[in-house]
Amino acid sequence: MSDLDELYQEVILDHYRRPRNHGVLEGANRSAEGYNPLCGDRLVVYLKVENDVVTDVSFEGSGCAISQASASVMTSALKGKKRDQVQALFEKFRSVVSGEGGDEAAAALGEMGAMAGVSQFPTRVKCATLAWHAALAAMDDTQTRTPAVSTEP
Ligand code: ZN
């Protein structure tokens, strides 16, 4: 195992054990579910979007370390981003986890680059991208709806 692999492993385990932005988001106006039947990963991404900008984000769910850590890392990266910036970031992330990006592209992604090792396991790529698909679906979820969090008992 190289030093880089070890560092990446640490980032993934850290986010898996102590997920950031975890739980239902109060005041969320968008949400979408993601399900990866290949692995059994399930998650829901909650967004608060104002004027096309993600002002807050959270997720909850269960599944393998890759899916949960990737969701945690993603939520840390989305705040303050517009729809097209989220899409652009996802394209970069997807190229890294599918092995097309190379080490340099992975390094440029910061903690998100820690998922680069997934490229050696094609079946796990869906685990790593699950949260992103849910986040993009949530951004496109433009129907007016009551916030995902109900204050009713
Ligand atoms: Zn998985």
Coordinates of N, CA, C and O and ligand atoms in Angstrom, one line a residue:
M1 N 0.8 -1.2 0.0 CA 0.0 0.0 0.0 C 0.9 1.3 0.0 O 1.8 1.4 0.8
S2 N 0.6 2.1 -0.9 CA 1.4 3.4 -1.0 C 1.0 4.4 0.1 O -0.1 4.2 0.7
D3 N 1.8 5.4 0.3 CA 1.4 6.4 1.3 C 0.1 7.1 0.9 O -0.7 7.4 1.7
L4 N 0.0 7.3 -0.4 CA -1.2 8.0 -0.9 C -2.5 7.1 -0.6 O -3.5 7.6 -0.2
D5 N -2.4 5.8 -0.9 CA -3.5 4.9 -0.6 C -3.9 4.9 0.8 O -5.0 4.9 1.2
E6 N -2.8 5.0 1.7 CA -3.1 5.0 3.1 C -3.8 6.3 3.5 O -4.7 6.2 4.3
L7 N -3.4 7.4 3.0 CA -4.0 8.7 3.3 C -5.5 8.6 2.8 O -6.3 9.0 3.5
Y8 N -5.7 8.1 1.6 CA -7.0 8.0 1.1 C -7.9 7.2 2.0 O -9.1 7.5 2.3
Q9 N -7.4 6.0 2.4 CA -8.1 5.1 3.3 C -8.5 5.8 4.6 O -9.6 5.7 5.0
E10 N -7.6 6.6 5.1 CA -7.9 7.4 6.3 C -9.0 8.4 6.1 O -9.9 8.5 7.0
V11 N -9.0 9.1 5.0 CA -10.1 10.0 4.8 C -11.4 9.3 4.7 O -12.4 9.8 5.3
I12 N -11.5 8.2 4.0 CA -12.7 7.5 3.8 C -13.2 7.0 5.2 O -14.4 7.1 5.5
L13 N -12.3 6.4 6.0 CA -12.8 5.8 7.3 C -13.2 7.0 8.2 O -14.2 6.8 9.0
D14 N -12.5 8.1 8.1 CA -12.9 9.2 9.0 C -14.3 9.7 8.7 O -15.1 9.9 9.6
H15 N -14.5 9.9 7.4 CA -15.9 10.3 7.0 C -17.0 9.3 7.2 O -18.1 9.6 7.5
Y16 N -16.6 8.0 7.1 CA -17.5 7.0 7.4 C -17.9 6.9 8.9 O -19.1 6.8 9.2
R17 N -16.9 7.0 9.7 CA -17.2 7.0 11.2 C -17.8 8.2 11.7 O -18.6 8.2 12.7
R18 N -17.4 9.4 11.2 CA -17.9 10.6 11.7 C -18.5 11.4 10.5 O -17.9 12.4 10.0
P19 N -19.6 11.0 9.9 CA -20.1 11.7 8.7 C -20.5 13.1 9.0 O -21.1 13.4 10.0
R20 N -20.1 14.0 8.0 CA -20.4 15.4 8.2 C -21.8 15.6 7.6 O -22.2 14.9 6.7
N21 N -22.5 16.6 8.1 CA -23.8 17.0 7.6 C -24.8 15.8 7.5 O -25.4 15.6 6.5
H22 N -24.8 15.1 8.6 CA -25.6 13.8 8.6 C -26.9 14.1 9.3 O -26.9 14.7 10.4
G23 N -28.0 13.6 8.7 CA -29.3 13.7 9.4 C -30.2 14.5 8.5 O -29.8 15.1 7.4
V24 N -31.5 14.6 8.9 CA -32.5 15.4 8.1 C -32.2 16.9 8.2 O -31.8 17.3 9.3
L25 N -32.3 17.6 7.1 CA -32.0 19.0 7.1 C -33.2 19.8 7.4 O -34.2 19.8 6.6
E26 N -33.2 20.6 8.5 CA -34.3 21.4 8.8 C -34.4 22.6 7.7 O -33.3 23.2 7.4
G27 N -35.5 22.8 7.2 CA -35.7 23.9 6.2 C -35.3 23.5 4.8 O -35.2 24.4 3.9
A28 N -35.0 22.2 4.6 CA -34.7 21.8 3.2 C -35.9 22.0 2.3 O -37.0 21.8 2.7
N29 N -35.6 22.5 1.1 CA -36.7 22.6 0.1 C -36.6 21.7 -1.1 O -37.4 21.7 -2.0
R30 N -35.5 20.8 -1.1 CA -35.4 19.8 -2.1 C -34.8 18.6 -1.4 O -34.1 18.7 -0.5
S31 N -35.2 17.4 -2.0 CA -34.6 16.2 -1.5 C -34.7 15.1 -2.6 O -35.6 15.2 -3.5
A32 N -33.9 14.2 -2.6 CA -34.0 13.0 -3.5 C -33.4 11.8 -2.9 O -32.4 11.9 -2.1
E33 N -33.9 10.7 -3.2 CA -33.4 9.4 -2.7 C -32.4 8.8 -3.7 O -32.6 8.9 -4.9
G34 N -31.5 8.1 -3.2 CA -30.6 7.3 -4.0 C -30.6 5.8 -3.5 O -30.5 5.6 -2.3
Y35 N -30.6 4.9 -4.4 CA -30.6 3.5 -4.0 C -29.7 2.7 -5.0 O -29.8 2.9 -6.2
N36 N -28.7 2.0 -4.5 CA -27.8 1.2 -5.3 C -28.1 -0.3 -5.0 O -27.5 -0.8 -4.0
P37 N -28.9 -0.9 -5.8 CA -29.3 -2.3 -5.5 C -28.1 -3.3 -5.6 O -28.1 -4.3 -4.9
L38 N -27.0 -2.9 -6.3 CA -25.9 -3.8 -6.4 C -25.2 -4.0 -5.0 O -24.6 -5.0 -4.8
C39 N -25.3 -3.0 -4.2 CA -24.6 -3.0 -2.9 C -25.5 -2.9 -1.7 O -25.2 -3.3 -0.6
G40 N -26.7 -2.4 -2.0 CA -27.7 -2.2 -0.9 C -27.6 -0.8 -0.3 O -28.2 -0.6 0.8
D41 N -26.8 0.1 -0.9 CA -26.7 1.4 -0.3 C -28.0 2.2 -0.5 O -28.5 2.2 -1.6
R42 N -28.4 2.9 0.5 CA -29.6 3.8 0.4 C -29.2 5.1 1.0 O -28.6 5.1 2.1
L43 N -29.6 6.2 0.4 CA -29.5 7.5 1.1 C -30.4 8.5 0.5 O -31.0 8.4 -0.5
V44 N -30.6 9.5 1.3 CA -31.5 10.6 0.9 C -30.6 11.9 1.1 O -29.9 12.0 2.1
V45 N -30.6 12.7 0.1 CA -29.9 14.0 0.1 C -30.9 15.1 0.2 O -31.9 15.1 -0.5
Y46 N -30.7 15.9 1.2 CA -31.5 17.1 1.5 C -30.8 18.4 1.1 O -29.6 18.5 1.4
L47 N -31.5 19.3 0.4 CA -30.8 20.5 0.0 C -31.7 21.7 0.4 O -32.9 21.6 0.3
K48 N -31.1 22.8 0.7 CA -31.7 24.0 0.8 C -31.2 24.9 -0.4 O -30.0 25.1 -0.4
V49 N -32.0 25.1 -1.3 CA -31.6 25.9 -2.5 C -32.2 27.2 -2.6 O -33.5 27.3 -2.5
E50 N -31.4 28.3 -2.7 CA -32.0 29.6 -2.8 C -31.3 30.3 -4.0 O -30.1 30.4 -4.1
N51 N -32.1 30.8 -4.9 CA -31.6 31.4 -6.2 C -30.6 30.6 -6.8 O -29.5 31.0 -7.2
D52 N -30.9 29.3 -7.0 CA -30.1 28.3 -7.7 C -28.7 28.0 -7.0 O -27.8 27.4 -7.5
V53 N -28.6 28.5 -5.7 CA -27.4 28.2 -5.0 C -27.7 27.3 -3.8 O -28.7 27.5 -3.1
V54 N -26.9 26.3 -3.6 CA -27.0 25.4 -2.4 C -26.6 26.1 -1.2 O -25.4 26.4 -1.1
T55 N -27.5 26.4 -0.3 CA -27.1 27.1 0.9 C -26.9 26.2 2.1 O -26.2 26.5 3.0
D56 N -27.5 25.0 2.0 CA -27.3 24.0 3.0 C -27.6 22.6 2.4 O -28.3 22.5 1.5
V57 N -27.0 21.6 3.0 CA -27.1 20.3 2.5 C -26.8 19.3 3.6 O -26.1 19.5 4.5
S58 N -27.6 18.2 3.5 CA -27.3 17.1 4.5 C -27.7 15.8 3.8 O -28.3 15.7 2.7
F59 N -27.3 14.7 4.4 CA -27.7 13.4 3.9 C -28.0 12.4 5.1 O -27.5 12.7 6.2
E60 N -28.7 11.4 4.8 CA -28.8 10.3 5.8 C -29.0 9.0 5.0 O -29.5 9.0 3.8
G61 N -28.7 7.9 5.6 CA -28.8 6.7 4.9 C -27.9 5.6 5.5 O -27.4 5.8 6.6
S62 N -27.9 4.5 4.8 CA -27.1 3.4 5.3 C -26.5 2.7 4.1 O -27.0 2.7 3.0
G63 N -25.4 2.0 4.3 CA -24.7 1.3 3.2 C -23.3 1.2 3.5 O -22.8 1.3 4.7
C64 N -22.5 0.8 2.5 CA -21.1 0.5 2.7 C -20.3 1.8 3.0 O -20.8 2.9 2.8
A65 N -19.1 1.6 3.4 CA -18.2 2.8 3.8 C -18.0 3.7 2.7 O -18.0 5.0 2.9
I66 N -17.9 3.2 1.5 CA -17.6 4.1 0.3 C -18.8 5.0 0.0 O -18.7 6.2 -0.1
S67 N -20.0 4.4 0.1 CA -21.2 5.2 -0.2 C -21.4 6.3 0.8 O -21.7 7.5 0.5
Q68 N -21.2 6.0 2.1 CA -21.5 6.9 3.2 C -20.4 8.0 3.2 O -20.7 9.1 3.4
A69 N -19.1 7.5 3.1 CA -18.0 8.5 3.1 C -18.1 9.4 1.9 O -17.9 10.6 2.1
S70 N -18.5 8.9 0.8 CA -18.6 9.8 -0.4 C -19.6 10.8 -0.2 O -19.5 12.0 -0.6
A71 N -20.8 10.4 0.4 CA -21.9 11.3 0.6 C -21.4 12.4 1.6 O -21.7 13.6 1.4
S72 N -20.7 12.0 2.6 CA -20.2 13.0 3.6 C -19.2 14.0 3.0 O -19.3 15.2 3.2
V73 N -18.3 13.5 2.2 CA -17.3 14.4 1.5 C -18.1 15.3 0.6 O -17.8 16.5 0.5
M74 N -19.0 14.7 -0.1 CA -19.8 15.6 -1.1 C -20.5 16.7 -0.4 O -20.4 17.9 -0.9
T75 N -21.2 16.4 0.7 CA -21.9 17.5 1.3 C -21.0 18.6 1.8 O -21.4 19.8 1.7
S76 N -19.8 18.3 2.1 CA -18.8 19.3 2.5 C -18.4 20.2 1.3 O -18.0 21.3 1.5
A77 N -18.6 19.7 0.1 CA -18.1 20.4 -1.1 C -19.3 21.2 -1.8 O -19.0 22.1 -2.6
L78 N -20.5 20.9 -1.4 CA -21.6 21.5 -2.2 C -22.1 22.9 -1.8 O -22.7 23.6 -2.5
K79 N -21.8 23.2 -0.5 CA -22.4 24.5 0.0 C -21.8 25.7 -0.8 O -20.6 25.8 -1.0
G80 N -22.7 26.5 -1.2 CA -22.4 27.7 -1.9 C -22.2 27.5 -3.4 O -21.9 28.4 -4.2
K81 N -22.5 26.3 -3.9 CA -22.4 26.0 -5.3 C -23.7 26.1 -6.1 O -24.8 25.9 -5.5
K82 N -23.6 26.5 -7.3 CA -24.8 26.6 -8.2 C -25.0 25.3 -8.9 O -24.0 24.5 -8.9
R83 N -26.1 25.1 -9.5 CA -26.4 23.8 -10.2 C -25.4 23.4 -11.2 O -24.9 22.3 -11.2
D84 N -24.9 24.4 -12.0 CA -23.9 24.0 -13.0 C -22.5 23.7 -12.4 O -21.7 22.9 -12.9
Q85 N -22.3 24.4 -11.3 CA -21.0 24.1 -10.6 C -21.0 22.7 -10.0 O -20.0 22.0 -9.9
V86 N -22.2 22.3 -9.4 CA -22.4 21.0 -8.9 C -22.2 19.9 -10.0 O -21.5 18.9 -9.8
Q87 N -22.8 20.2 -11.1 CA -22.7 19.3 -12.3 C -21.2 19.2 -12.7 O -20.7 18.1 -12.9
A88 N -20.5 20.3 -12.8 CA -19.1 20.3 -13.2 C -18.2 19.5 -12.3 O -17.4 18.7 -12.7
L89 N -18.5 19.7 -11.0 CA -17.7 19.0 -9.9 C -18.0 17.5 -10.0 O -17.1 16.7 -9.9
F90 N -19.2 17.1 -10.3 CA -19.6 15.7 -10.4 C -18.9 15.1 -11.6 O -18.4 14.0 -11.5
E91 N -18.8 15.8 -12.7 CA -18.1 15.3 -13.9 C -16.7 15.0 -13.6 O -16.1 14.0 -14.0
K92 N -16.0 15.9 -12.8 CA -14.6 15.7 -12.4 C -14.5 14.5 -11.5 O -13.6 13.6 -11.7
F93 N -15.4 14.4 -10.5 CA -15.4 13.3 -9.6 C -15.6 12.0 -10.3 O -14.9 11.0 -10.0
R94 N -16.6 12.0 -11.2 CA -16.9 10.7 -11.9 C -15.7 10.3 -12.8 O -15.4 9.1 -12.8
S95 N -15.0 11.2 -13.4 CA -13.8 10.8 -14.2 C -12.7 10.2 -13.3 O -12.0 9.3 -13.6
V96 N -12.6 10.7 -12.1 CA -11.6 10.2 -11.1 C -12.0 8.8 -10.6 O -11.1 7.9 -10.6
V97 N -13.2 8.6 -10.2 CA -13.6 7.3 -9.6 C -13.7 6.3 -10.7 O -13.6 5.1 -10.4
S98 N -13.9 6.7 -12.0 CA -13.9 5.7 -13.0 C -12.5 5.4 -13.6 O -12.4 4.6 -14.6
G99 N -11.5 6.1 -13.1 CA -10.1 5.8 -13.5 C -9.7 6.6 -14.7 O -8.6 6.3 -15.2
E100 N -10.4 7.5 -15.1 CA -10.0 8.3 -16.3 C -9.3 9.6 -15.9 O -8.6 10.2 -16.8
G101 N -9.4 10.0 -14.7 CA -8.8 11.3 -14.3 C -7.3 11.3 -14.0 O -6.7 12.2 -14.3
G102 N -6.8 10.2 -13.5 CA -5.4 10.1 -13.1 C -5.1 10.8 -11.8 O -6.0 11.4 -11.2
D103 N -3.9 10.6 -11.3 CA -3.5 11.1 -9.9 C -3.7 12.6 -9.8 O -4.1 13.1 -8.7
E104 N -3.3 13.3 -10.8 CA -3.3 14.8 -10.7 C -4.8 15.3 -10.5 O -5.0 16.1 -9.7
A105 N -5.7 14.7 -11.3 CA -7.1 15.1 -11.2 C -7.6 14.8 -9.8 O -8.4 15.5 -9.2
A106 N -7.2 13.6 -9.3 CA -7.7 13.2 -8.0 C -7.1 14.1 -6.9 O -7.9 14.6 -6.0
A107 N -5.9 14.5 -7.0 CA -5.3 15.4 -6.0 C -6.0 16.8 -6.1 O -6.2 17.4 -5.0
A108 N -6.4 17.2 -7.3 CA -7.0 18.5 -7.4 C -8.4 18.6 -6.7 O -8.9 19.6 -6.4
L109 N -9.0 17.4 -6.5 CA -10.3 17.3 -5.9 C -10.3 17.3 -4.3 O -11.3 17.2 -3.7
G110 N -9.1 17.3 -3.7 CA -9.0 17.3 -2.3 C -9.5 16.0 -1.7 O -9.2 15.0 -2.2
E111 N -10.4 16.2 -0.7 CA -10.9 15.0 0.0 C -11.7 14.1 -1.0 O -11.7 12.9 -0.8
M112 N -12.4 14.7 -1.9 CA -13.1 13.9 -2.9 C -12.2 13.0 -3.7 O -12.6 11.9 -4.1
G113 N -11.0 13.4 -3.9 CA -10.0 12.6 -4.6 C -9.7 11.3 -3.9 O -9.1 10.4 -4.5
A114 N -10.0 11.3 -2.6 CA -9.7 10.1 -1.8 C -10.5 8.9 -2.3 O -10.2 7.7 -2.0
M115 N -11.6 9.1 -3.1 CA -12.4 8.0 -3.6 C -11.7 7.4 -4.9 O -12.3 6.5 -5.5
A116 N -10.6 8.0 -5.3 CA -10.0 7.5 -6.6 C -9.7 6.0 -6.6 O -9.7 5.4 -7.6
G117 N -9.4 5.5 -5.4 CA -9.1 4.0 -5.3 C -10.2 3.1 -5.8 O -10.0 2.0 -6.1
V118 N -11.4 3.7 -5.7 CA -12.6 3.0 -6.2 C -12.5 2.5 -7.6 O -13.1 1.5 -8.0
S119 N -11.7 3.3 -8.4 CA -11.6 3.0 -9.8 C -11.0 1.5 -10.1 O -11.2 1.0 -11.1
Q120 N -10.4 1.0 -9.1 CA -9.9 -0.4 -9.2 C -11.0 -1.4 -9.0 O -10.7 -2.6 -9.2
F121 N -12.1 -1.0 -8.5 CA -13.2 -1.9 -8.3 C -14.5 -1.4 -9.0 O -15.3 -0.7 -8.3
P122 N -14.6 -1.7 -10.2 CA -15.7 -1.1 -11.0 C -17.1 -1.2 -10.4 O -17.9 -0.3 -10.6
T123 N -17.3 -2.3 -9.6 CA -18.7 -2.4 -9.0 C -18.9 -1.4 -7.9 O -20.0 -1.2 -7.5
R124 N -17.8 -0.8 -7.4 CA -18.0 0.1 -6.3 C -18.1 1.6 -6.8 O -18.4 2.5 -6.0
V125 N -18.0 1.8 -8.1 CA -18.1 3.1 -8.6 C -19.5 3.7 -8.4 O -19.7 4.8 -8.0
K126 N -20.5 2.8 -8.5 CA -21.9 3.2 -8.2 C -22.0 3.7 -6.7 O -22.9 4.5 -6.4
C127 N -21.3 3.0 -5.8 CA -21.4 3.4 -4.4 C -20.9 4.8 -4.3 O -21.5 5.6 -3.5
A128 N -19.8 5.1 -4.9 CA -19.2 6.5 -4.8 C -20.0 7.6 -5.4 O -20.0 8.7 -5.0
T129 N -20.7 7.2 -6.5 CA -21.4 8.3 -7.2 C -22.9 8.4 -6.8 O -23.6 9.3 -7.2
L130 N -23.3 7.5 -5.9 CA -24.7 7.5 -5.5 C -25.2 8.8 -5.0 O -26.3 9.3 -5.4
A131 N -24.5 9.4 -4.0 CA -24.9 10.6 -3.4 C -24.9 11.7 -4.4 O -25.8 12.6 -4.3
W132 N -24.1 11.7 -5.4 CA -24.0 12.8 -6.4 C -25.3 12.7 -7.3 O -25.9 13.7 -7.6
H133 N -25.7 11.5 -7.7 CA -26.9 11.3 -8.5 C -28.1 11.8 -7.7 O -29.0 12.5 -8.2
A134 N -28.1 11.5 -6.4 CA -29.2 12.0 -5.6 C -29.2 13.5 -5.4 O -30.3 14.1 -5.5
A135 N -28.0 14.1 -5.3 CA -27.9 15.5 -5.1 C -28.4 16.3 -6.4 O -29.1 17.3 -6.3
L136 N -28.0 15.7 -7.5 CA -28.4 16.4 -8.8 C -29.9 16.2 -9.0 O -30.6 17.1 -9.5
A137 N -30.4 15.0 -8.7 CA -31.9 14.8 -8.8 C -32.6 15.8 -7.9 O -33.6 16.4 -8.2
A138 N -32.0 16.0 -6.7 CA -32.7 16.9 -5.7 C -32.6 18.3 -6.3 O -33.6 19.1 -6.1
M139 N -31.6 18.7 -6.9 CA -31.5 20.1 -7.5 C -32.5 20.3 -8.6 O -33.0 21.4 -8.8
D140 N -32.8 19.2 -9.3 CA -33.8 19.3 -10.4 C -35.2 19.1 -9.9 O -36.1 19.2 -10.7
D141 N -35.3 18.9 -8.6 CA -36.6 18.6 -8.0 C -37.2 20.0 -7.7 O -37.2 20.5 -6.6
T142 N -37.8 20.6 -8.8 CA -38.2 22.0 -8.6 C -39.7 22.2 -8.2 O -40.1 23.3 -8.1
Q143 N -40.4 21.1 -8.1 CA -41.8 21.2 -7.6 C -41.8 21.9 -6.3 O -40.9 21.7 -5.4
T144 N -42.8 22.8 -6.1 CA -42.9 23.4 -4.8 C -43.4 22.3 -3.9 O -44.3 21.6 -4.2
R145 N -42.7 22.2 -2.8 CA -43.2 21.2 -1.8 C -42.9 21.7 -0.4 O -42.1 22.6 -0.2
T146 N -43.6 21.2 0.5 CA -43.3 21.5 1.9 C -42.0 21.0 2.3 O -41.5 20.0 1.7
P147 N -41.3 21.7 3.1 CA -40.0 21.2 3.6 C -40.0 19.7 4.0 O -41.1 19.2 4.5
A148 N -38.9 19.0 3.7 CA -38.9 17.6 4.0 C -39.1 17.3 5.5 O -39.5 16.3 5.9
V149 N -38.8 18.3 6.3 CA -38.9 18.2 7.8 C -40.2 18.7 8.2 O -40.5 19.9 8.0
S150 N -41.1 17.9 8.8 CA -42.3 18.4 9.3 C -42.2 18.6 10.8 O -41.5 17.9 11.5
T151 N -42.8 19.7 11.2 CA -42.7 20.0 12.6 C -43.9 19.4 13.4 O -44.0 19.5 14.6
E152 N -44.8 18.8 12.6 CA -46.0 18.2 13.2 C -45.5 16.9 14.0 O -44.5 16.3 13.6
P153 N -46.2 16.5 15.0 CA -45.8 15.3 15.7 C -45.9 14.1 14.8 O -46.7 14.0 13.9
Ligands
ZN1 ZN -21.8 0.4 -1.6

